[in-house]
Coordinates of C-alpha atoms in Angstrom, one line a residue:
M1 CA 0.2 0.6 0.4
D2 CA 1.5 3.8 -0.5
M3 CA 1.6 5.6 2.3
T4 CA 3.3 8.7 -0.1
T5 CA 1.2 12.1 1.7
T6 CA -0.1 13.9 -1.6
P7 CA -1.0 16.8 -1.0
L8 CA -5.4 17.9 -1.0
S9 CA -7.1 18.9 -4.5
P10 CA -8.1 21.5 -4.9
P11 CA -12.0 21.2 -4.1
A12 CA -10.3 19.7 -0.1
T13 CA -8.9 22.5 -0.6
E14 CA -12.6 24.5 -0.9
T15 CA -13.9 22.8 1.6
S16 CA -11.7 23.2 4.1
V17 CA -11.3 26.7 3.7
K18 CA -15.3 26.9 3.7
S19 CA -15.1 24.2 7.6
I20 CA -12.9 27.4 8.8
L21 CA -15.2 30.5 7.2
E22 CA -18.6 28.5 9.0
W23 CA -17.1 28.5 12.4
L24 CA -16.3 31.6 12.1
A25 CA -19.7 32.5 11.2
L26 CA -21.1 29.5 14.2
A27 CA -18.0 31.6 17.2
H28 CA -19.2 35.0 16.7
G29 CA -20.6 36.3 18.7
R30 CA -19.5 34.0 21.9
S31 CA -18.3 34.9 24.8
G32 CA -17.1 31.9 26.4
S33 CA -14.2 29.4 26.3
E34 CA -15.3 26.6 26.1
D35 CA -14.5 26.0 22.6
A36 CA -11.3 25.9 23.4
D37 CA -10.8 22.3 22.0
Q38 CA -12.4 23.6 18.8
L39 CA -10.5 26.5 17.8
H40 CA -8.4 24.4 18.7
A41 CA -9.3 22.4 14.9
Q42 CA -9.9 25.0 13.1
F43 CA -5.8 26.2 13.2
L44 CA -4.6 22.7 12.5
L45 CA -7.5 22.0 9.7
L46 CA -5.4 25.3 8.1
R47 CA -2.2 24.3 8.7
D48 CA -2.8 22.0 6.6
T49 CA -4.6 23.3 4.1
P50 CA -2.5 24.4 1.4
V51 CA -3.4 27.6 0.2
P52 CA -2.0 30.9 -0.7
P53 CA 0.1 32.5 2.0
G54 CA -2.2 36.3 1.8
Q55 CA -4.9 33.9 2.2
R56 CA -3.0 31.7 5.0
L57 CA -2.7 34.7 6.9
K58 CA -6.2 36.8 6.3
L59 CA -7.9 33.1 7.9
L60 CA -5.4 33.7 10.6
D61 CA -5.7 36.0 11.5
L62 CA -9.0 36.2 11.3
L63 CA -9.0 33.4 14.2
Y64 CA -6.8 35.3 16.4
G65 CA -9.6 37.4 17.5
Q66 CA -11.5 34.4 18.7
A67 CA -8.2 33.0 20.5
E68 CA -7.8 36.0 22.7
R69 CA -12.0 35.4 23.2
I70 CA -11.4 32.9 24.0
V71 CA -7.8 33.5 26.5
N72 CA -10.1 36.8 27.6
A73 CA -13.0 34.5 28.8
E74 CA -11.3 31.6 30.8
I75 CA -8.4 34.4 32.7
P76 CA -10.6 35.6 35.2
Q77 CA -11.6 32.6 36.1
L78 CA -8.1 31.4 37.4
N79 CA -7.8 35.0 39.2
D80 CA -9.5 32.9 42.4
V81 CA -8.2 29.2 42.1
T82 CA -6.1 28.0 44.7
L83 CA -3.4 24.9 45.0
P84 CA -3.4 22.6 44.7
I85 CA -5.0 22.6 40.5
S86 CA -7.5 20.1 40.1
R87 CA -7.6 17.5 37.7
R88 CA -10.2 19.2 35.8
L89 CA -9.3 22.2 35.6
R90 CA -5.8 21.5 34.5
Q91 CA -7.4 19.1 31.3
R92 CA -9.1 23.0 30.7
V93 CA -6.0 24.4 31.3
R94 CA -4.3 22.4 28.8
V95 CA -6.8 22.6 25.6
I96 CA -6.4 27.1 25.3
L97 CA -2.3 25.9 26.1
D98 CA -2.0 23.5 23.0
M99 CA -4.5 26.0 21.1
L100 CA -2.0 29.1 22.2
K101 CA 1.1 27.1 20.8
T102 CA -0.2 26.0 17.6
L103 CA -1.5 29.7 17.3
A104 CA 2.6 30.9 18.0
Q105 CA 3.9 28.7 16.2
D106 CA 2.0 29.2 13.0
Y107 CA 2.1 33.3 13.3
F108 CA 5.7 32.5 12.7
N109 CA 5.9 30.7 9.8
T110 CA 4.2 33.3 8.0
L111 CA 7.5 35.0 8.4
A112 CA 9.4 32.4 6.7
D113 CA 9.2 33.9 3.7
L114 CA 10.5 37.6 4.9
F115 CA 14.0 35.6 4.8
D116 CA 12.9 32.8 1.0
P117 CA 14.6 35.4 -1.2
D118 CA 12.9 32.9 -4.0
G119 CA 9.7 33.0 -1.7
P120 CA 6.7 34.9 -2.3
R121 CA 6.3 38.1 -1.0
A122 CA 2.9 38.3 0.5
L123 CA 3.4 39.5 4.0
Q124 CA 2.9 43.3 3.5
T125 CA 3.1 43.3 7.7
P126 CA 5.3 41.7 9.6
H127 CA 5.5 43.1 12.3
T128 CA 1.2 42.5 13.1
S129 CA 2.9 38.7 12.5
L130 CA 5.7 39.0 15.0
R131 CA 3.4 40.1 17.7
R132 CA 0.8 38.4 17.7
A133 CA 3.0 35.3 18.1
M134 CA 4.6 36.5 21.3
Q135 CA 0.9 37.5 22.5
A136 CA -0.1 33.9 21.6
I137 CA 3.2 33.1 24.5
A138 CA 2.7 35.8 26.4
W139 CA -0.5 34.1 27.6
Q140 CA 0.9 31.1 27.4
I141 CA 3.5 32.6 30.4
N142 CA 0.6 34.7 31.9
I143 CA -2.0 31.8 32.0
N144 CA 0.8 29.2 33.8
Y145 CA 2.0 31.9 36.9
L146 CA -2.2 31.7 37.4
L147 CA -1.2 27.7 37.8
S148 CA 1.7 28.1 39.4
A149 CA 3.4 26.5 37.2
P150 CA 6.4 26.3 35.5
S151 CA 6.6 28.5 31.8
T152 CA 7.1 25.8 29.4
P153 CA 10.5 25.1 28.0
G154 CA 12.0 27.4 25.0
H155 CA 9.3 29.4 25.0
W156 CA 11.9 32.7 26.8
Q157 CA 14.2 31.8 23.8
Q158 CA 11.3 32.2 21.9
L159 CA 10.3 36.0 23.0
H160 CA 14.4 36.8 22.7
A161 CA 14.6 35.4 18.6
A162 CA 11.1 37.1 17.9
Y163 CA 12.8 40.3 19.4
R164 CA 15.6 40.2 18.5
T165 CA 14.0 39.0 14.9
A166 CA 11.7 42.6 14.9
Q167 CA 14.8 45.5 16.3
R168 CA 17.3 43.3 13.0
L169 CA 13.6 44.6 10.6
G170 CA 13.5 47.8 12.8
I171 CA 9.8 47.7 13.6
E172 CA 10.2 46.8 16.8
S173 CA 8.6 49.9 17.6
F174 CA 5.6 50.1 15.2
P175 CA 2.0 50.6 17.4
G176 CA 0.0 48.3 17.6
P177 CA -3.1 48.0 15.7
Q178 CA -5.7 50.0 17.4
G179 CA -4.5 51.2 19.9
T180 CA -3.2 48.1 21.3
P181 CA 1.1 47.3 22.0
S182 CA 4.0 47.8 20.1
I183 CA 6.3 44.9 19.8
A184 CA 9.1 46.2 21.9
Q185 CA 6.4 48.0 24.6
L186 CA 4.9 44.2 25.2
Y187 CA 8.2 41.7 24.8
S188 CA 9.1 45.1 28.0
R189 CA 5.6 44.2 30.6
I190 CA 6.4 40.5 29.8
V191 CA 9.8 40.0 30.6
L192 CA 9.1 42.5 34.1
A193 CA 6.4 40.5 35.0
A194 CA 8.4 37.2 35.2
I195 CA 11.6 39.6 37.1
A196 CA 8.8 40.3 39.8
Q197 CA 9.2 36.8 41.2
P198 CA 5.7 35.5 39.7
A199 CA 6.1 32.5 42.2
S200 CA 5.7 34.7 44.6
F201 CA 2.2 35.9 44.3
S202 CA -1.2 35.3 44.1
S203 CA -3.5 34.4 41.5
N204 CA -5.7 38.0 41.8
E205 CA -2.1 39.8 42.5
L206 CA -0.8 38.2 39.6
E207 CA -3.4 39.4 37.6
F208 CA -2.7 43.5 39.5
I209 CA 0.7 42.9 38.3
W210 CA 0.1 42.4 34.5
A211 CA -2.5 45.1 34.6
Y212 CA 0.4 47.2 36.4
T213 CA 2.8 46.9 34.2
T214 CA 0.6 47.2 30.9
Q215 CA -0.8 50.4 31.9
H216 CA 2.2 52.2 33.7
T217 CA 5.7 50.9 32.6
P218 CA 7.4 52.1 29.3
A219 CA 9.6 49.8 27.0
L220 CA 13.2 48.5 28.4
E221 CA 16.0 50.4 27.3
L222 CA 17.8 47.5 26.2
L223 CA 21.6 48.9 26.4
E224 CA 25.1 46.8 25.5
Q225 CA 26.9 47.5 28.7
A226 CA 25.9 48.1 33.4
P227 CA 25.3 51.2 33.8
M228 CA 26.1 52.5 36.5
H229 CA 25.4 53.9 39.4
S230 CA 22.5 52.4 39.7
T231 CA 21.1 49.5 41.3
G232 CA 17.8 47.6 39.5
I233 CA 20.2 46.2 37.2
F234 CA 19.6 43.5 34.7
W235 CA 20.1 41.3 32.0
I236 CA 19.6 39.2 29.3
D237 CA 21.2 35.9 27.5
P238 CA 18.4 35.8 24.7
D239 CA 20.6 31.7 24.2
R240 CA 19.2 31.4 27.4
D241 CA 15.8 29.8 27.5
F242 CA 14.9 32.3 31.3
P243 CA 13.7 35.7 31.2
A244 CA 16.8 37.9 32.9
Y245 CA 19.0 37.5 35.6
A246 CA 19.2 40.8 38.2
L247 CA 23.4 42.1 37.9
I248 CA 24.0 41.5 42.1
R249 CA 23.0 37.6 41.7
R250 CA 24.6 36.5 38.4
L251 CA 26.7 37.6 36.6
P252 CA 26.0 37.1 32.7
V253 CA 29.2 34.9 30.8
D254 CA 28.5 36.1 27.1
A255 CA 29.4 40.0 27.3
V256 CA 28.7 39.8 22.9
Q257 CA 25.3 38.5 24.1
T258 CA 24.1 40.1 26.6
R259 CA 22.2 42.9 27.0
Y260 CA 21.2 45.2 30.2
F261 CA 18.0 47.6 31.6
V262 CA 18.6 49.9 34.8
C263 CA 14.7 49.2 36.4
D264 CA 14.9 52.1 39.0
A265 CA 12.6 54.7 37.4
I266 CA 9.5 51.3 37.2
A267 CA 10.7 50.8 41.1
E268 CA 10.4 54.7 42.2
Q269 CA 7.1 54.5 39.8
A270 CA 5.1 51.7 42.1
K271 CA 7.0 53.9 45.4
R272 CA 5.0 57.4 44.6
H273 CA 1.4 55.0 43.5
H274 CA 2.1 53.2 47.2
E275 CA 2.7 56.7 48.2
A276 CA -0.1 57.7 47.2
L277 CA -2.4 55.1 48.0
S278 CA -1.1 54.8 51.5
Q279 CA -2.5 59.0 51.8
G280 CA -5.7 58.5 50.9
A281 CA -6.1 58.8 46.5
P282 CA -8.4 56.6 45.3
A283 CA -6.9 54.3 42.5
S284 CA -9.5 54.9 40.0
S285 CA -7.8 59.0 39.8
L286 CA -4.2 57.6 39.0
G287 CA -5.4 55.8 36.5
L288 CA -4.4 52.1 38.3
P289 CA -7.1 48.8 38.7
A290 CA -8.8 48.7 41.0
F291 CA -7.4 46.1 43.4
A292 CA -4.8 48.9 43.9
D293 CA -7.8 49.9 46.6
T294 CA -7.3 46.6 48.2
H295 CA -3.9 46.2 51.1
A296 CA -3.2 43.3 49.0
G297 CA -2.4 46.1 45.9
Q298 CA -1.0 48.2 47.6
A299 CA 1.4 45.7 49.3
I300 CA 2.2 44.4 46.3
L301 CA 2.8 47.9 45.1
L302 CA 5.7 47.6 47.9
R303 CA 6.8 44.2 46.4
L304 CA 7.9 45.7 43.0
H305 CA 9.6 48.6 44.5
Q306 CA 11.8 46.6 46.0
L307 CA 12.4 43.3 43.6
W308 CA 12.6 45.8 40.1
G309 CA 15.0 48.6 42.3
H310 CA 16.2 47.1 44.7
P311 CA 16.9 42.8 44.0
T312 CA 19.1 40.8 47.5
K313 CA 21.2 38.3 47.3
R314 CA 19.4 35.0 48.3
K315 CA 20.8 36.1 52.9
F316 CA 21.8 32.0 53.6
P317 CA 22.8 29.5 51.9
R318 CA 20.1 26.2 51.1
R319 CA 21.0 23.4 52.7
R320 CA 19.9 19.7 50.9
Q321 CA 17.3 17.8 53.0
S322 CA 14.7 15.1 53.1
Y323 CA 13.1 14.9 56.6
R324 CA 8.7 15.0 57.3
A325 CA 7.3 17.3 58.7
H326 CA 3.5 18.2 60.0
I327 CA 2.5 21.1 58.7
C328 CA -1.4 23.4 59.3
I329 CA -2.0 26.2 56.9
G330 CA -4.3 29.2 57.4
L331 CA -4.2 31.6 60.8
T332 CA -7.9 30.2 62.1
T333 CA -6.0 27.3 62.1
I334 CA -3.2 27.7 63.7
W335 CA -4.6 30.3 66.7
Q336 CA -6.5 26.9 67.4
L337 CA -3.4 24.8 67.6
T338 CA -1.1 28.0 70.4
K339 CA -4.6 28.0 71.9
H340 CA -4.6 24.0 72.7
P341 CA -2.0 22.5 72.0
S342 CA -2.3 19.3 73.3
R343 CA -5.2 18.9 70.5
T344 CA -4.3 17.7 67.5
P345 CA -4.9 19.9 64.2
P346 CA -5.5 18.9 60.8
T347 CA -2.5 19.2 59.5
G348 CA -0.2 17.3 56.2
E349 CA 2.5 15.6 56.1
W350 CA 4.9 16.9 53.7
M351 CA 8.8 16.8 52.7
V352 CA 11.7 19.4 53.9
T353 CA 13.2 19.3 51.1
N354 CA 15.8 21.6 51.6
E355 CA 16.6 24.6 54.9
S356 CA 18.5 27.3 55.8
P357 CA 17.8 29.8 59.2
D358 CA 14.9 31.9 57.6
G359 CA 13.1 29.1 56.4
Y360 CA 12.3 26.2 54.6
A361 CA 11.2 24.1 50.8
V362 CA 8.5 21.3 51.6
M363 CA 7.0 18.9 49.2
H364 CA 3.2 17.3 50.2
M365 CA 3.1 14.5 50.4
S366 CA -0.1 13.6 52.3
G367 CA -2.9 14.8 53.9
Q368 CA -4.6 18.2 53.3
A369 CA -3.1 19.9 51.4
E370 CA -5.7 22.3 49.9
N371 CA -6.9 26.2 50.5
I372 CA -3.3 26.6 49.8
R373 CA -2.5 30.3 48.6
V374 CA 0.6 32.2 48.7
G375 CA 0.9 34.4 51.7
E376 CA -0.9 32.6 53.7
I377 CA 0.5 31.7 57.0
V378 CA 0.9 27.9 58.2
A379 CA 2.6 26.3 61.4
L380 CA 5.8 23.3 60.4
Q381 CA 6.5 20.8 62.9
P382 CA 9.9 18.2 62.4
Q383 CA 9.5 15.2 62.2
G384 CA 11.3 11.8 63.1
E385 CA 15.0 12.0 62.9
R386 CA 14.6 16.2 63.4
A387 CA 12.5 16.1 65.5
E388 CA 13.0 18.4 68.6
A389 CA 13.0 17.8 72.2
T390 CA 10.2 19.0 73.6
P391 CA 8.0 19.8 69.7
V392 CA 7.9 23.3 68.7
W393 CA 5.4 24.7 65.5
H394 CA 7.5 27.2 63.4
I395 CA 4.9 30.3 62.0
C396 CA 5.7 30.6 58.5
M397 CA 5.4 32.5 55.6
I398 CA 4.1 30.7 52.2
R399 CA 6.4 32.8 50.1
W400 CA 6.4 30.7 46.9
A401 CA 4.6 27.4 45.5
T402 CA 4.1 26.0 41.8
S403 CA 2.4 22.9 40.8
E404 CA 3.0 20.7 38.5
N405 CA 0.4 18.5 37.9
P406 CA -2.1 18.1 41.0
E407 CA -0.7 14.9 43.0
H408 CA 2.9 18.1 42.9
L409 CA 3.7 20.7 44.9
E410 CA 6.3 22.4 45.9
L411 CA 6.1 25.3 49.3
G412 CA 9.3 28.1 49.8
L413 CA 8.5 29.1 54.0
E414 CA 9.9 31.7 55.4
I415 CA 10.1 31.5 59.7
L416 CA 8.7 33.7 61.2
T417 CA 8.5 32.9 64.7
S418 CA 9.2 29.5 67.0
R419 CA 6.3 30.5 69.4
A420 CA 3.4 32.7 69.9
Q421 CA 1.0 33.7 71.6
A422 CA -3.5 33.6 70.9
V423 CA -5.0 36.2 71.5
E424 CA -8.2 38.1 70.4
I425 CA -8.8 41.2 69.1
V426 CA -11.6 42.9 70.6
R427 CA -11.5 46.4 69.2
A428 CA -9.1 47.4 66.2
D429 CA -11.6 50.7 65.9
E430 CA -15.0 51.9 66.6
Q431 CA -17.2 50.5 64.0
M432 CA -15.8 46.0 64.7
L433 CA -17.5 44.6 66.5
G434 CA -16.8 40.6 67.9
K435 CA -14.1 39.9 68.0
V436 CA -11.7 38.0 65.9
S437 CA -8.4 35.5 65.8
G438 CA -5.1 36.3 66.0
L439 CA -1.8 36.1 67.0
I440 CA 1.5 38.0 68.8
L441 CA 4.2 37.0 67.6
P442 CA 6.8 38.2 70.6
E443 CA 10.6 40.4 69.6
T444 CA 13.6 39.1 67.7
P445 CA 15.9 41.4 67.7
P446 CA 17.8 42.4 65.5
L447 CA 15.6 42.1 62.7
R448 CA 11.7 41.8 65.3
P449 CA 12.9 44.2 68.0
Q450 CA 9.4 44.4 68.9
R451 CA 6.3 42.5 69.4
C452 CA 4.1 42.1 67.0
L453 CA 0.6 41.4 65.8
V454 CA -0.4 39.3 63.2
A455 CA -3.8 39.8 62.5
P456 CA -6.3 38.7 58.6
A457 CA -5.4 41.6 56.7
G458 CA -8.4 44.4 56.3
L459 CA -8.7 44.9 60.3
I460 CA -6.5 47.1 61.7
R461 CA -4.6 50.7 60.2
E462 CA -1.0 50.7 61.0
G463 CA -1.0 53.8 63.0
S464 CA -4.1 52.7 64.8
R465 CA -4.3 53.2 68.6
R466 CA -5.9 51.6 71.8
V467 CA -5.9 48.4 70.0
V468 CA -8.0 45.9 73.0
I469 CA -6.6 42.7 72.8
L470 CA -7.7 39.9 75.4
A471 CA -4.3 37.3 75.8
E472 CA -4.9 33.9 77.9
S473 CA -2.0 31.8 79.6
D474 CA -2.4 31.1 83.0
K475 CA -5.0 34.2 83.5
L476 CA -6.6 36.3 81.7
E477 CA -5.7 39.7 80.4
V478 CA -6.7 42.2 78.5
L479 CA -3.9 44.9 76.8
E480 CA -4.3 47.7 74.5
L481 CA -2.0 48.2 72.3
Q482 CA -0.6 50.8 70.4
V483 CA 0.0 50.2 66.6
T484 CA 3.0 50.9 65.5
H485 CA 4.1 50.6 61.5
L486 CA 3.8 47.4 59.2
V487 CA 5.6 44.2 59.8
E488 CA 4.1 42.3 56.2
Q489 CA 1.2 43.0 54.2
T490 CA 0.2 39.8 52.4
G491 CA -3.8 38.8 50.6
N492 CA -4.4 36.7 53.9
V493 CA -2.6 38.5 56.6
E494 CA -0.2 41.0 57.7
A495 CA 1.3 41.4 60.8
F496 CA 2.1 44.7 62.6
S497 CA 5.1 45.8 65.8
V498 CA 2.6 47.2 68.4
Q499 CA 4.0 48.1 72.0
P500 CA 1.7 49.4 74.5
E501 CA -0.8 51.6 74.8
D502 CA 0.9 54.4 77.6
L503 CA 4.7 54.2 76.1
P504 CA 5.4 57.5 73.9

């Protein structure tokens, strides 16, 4: 039997094109993302249909509009996900990622004529095809961030190569259609979001960062030499499958390929926005997303100021480990654990894979691991040969999370303290009624010279006075505390330095 592949006959080509156009007519007006598998099938059909380059590009552009609709419908549904991600959700998103991968590759394929001296010259707008290929990759990267999953291998090399191609063609600054970003702006925003350490933010926080970089960050200026007297210096090697490195953390090897950029001005802008919000300016007056009005949004701006403008080296080396630990999750659970230490809290079993004096990296093995978010407070107790003589629950903050599949979940934990006191916040202001669970963390000089009060996010304001606390050890104590300053702020909890109200 002859198994060779023969080109489609003209009638078959017409049938395929007609099928694609009919699907586009049916999809017109849809608003959901449930037909991603159908759209992917149209991309594959177009790929196998031998049509002239100009016609192929027109059909691809029409299908791109449907891909944009599907992504815009799906991403808001990922903003409130918690870890671990369910298998059903991963399968649904996998269809969208496969569709976007095909879309990006097909747009790259349309650019082949530019470098073929004998090929047709039908492609008149290479900047649009190149920008849309990069946008398809950006969507994939963003979706992986929202799922706390690593980027697909090769994405960053593709993006770097696409931007270099735009530079060679002199089209990187061409504006996109209907006010959409240029290639240089799009590339800059993807890189800026990546160097903000996406694994250390929850899904709704990541969406705010993406919106912020889209609205308030200019195109990066790539330099051949590292500038002097700057703190936020990063570098890119286009041959590496990585977005960018902070110069303070890693030095480049290839001086020819390396390009540098500075984030000092962008970082200072984030700080100015935070200061304006802290003084009562509404987010809308600053052109910021509404999320900036929340405690979490303001905390993100401070972190962006630090991550972009003042990247730091790791404080302590990490030591590889392999021992078990129990972890309980959430402020309410830890409050119960601290108040009633004899009771067994709901815990999960985790493997400590490395540790340093200020934290752990842990991998889930069994037991409780639900509704986990970056920025949540947890308690860890070593087990087995690493168990302390007197069992201790180490209070930690989740700093980052990664999950490659439903069975895989890793967390980075920063140690806050090895002991805490359960308290009840009776009145944080005149409008608050009832009691709310909180924790008092002891002084740990020199890093934390004052006690800290940990409370649910948004409950207490910096500078609050006469915050009434009920603390119970041997007997009930009633404390009046003054909140001096904010120490830690996430979308879940906040920690404030406190002192007795009668002190100056």
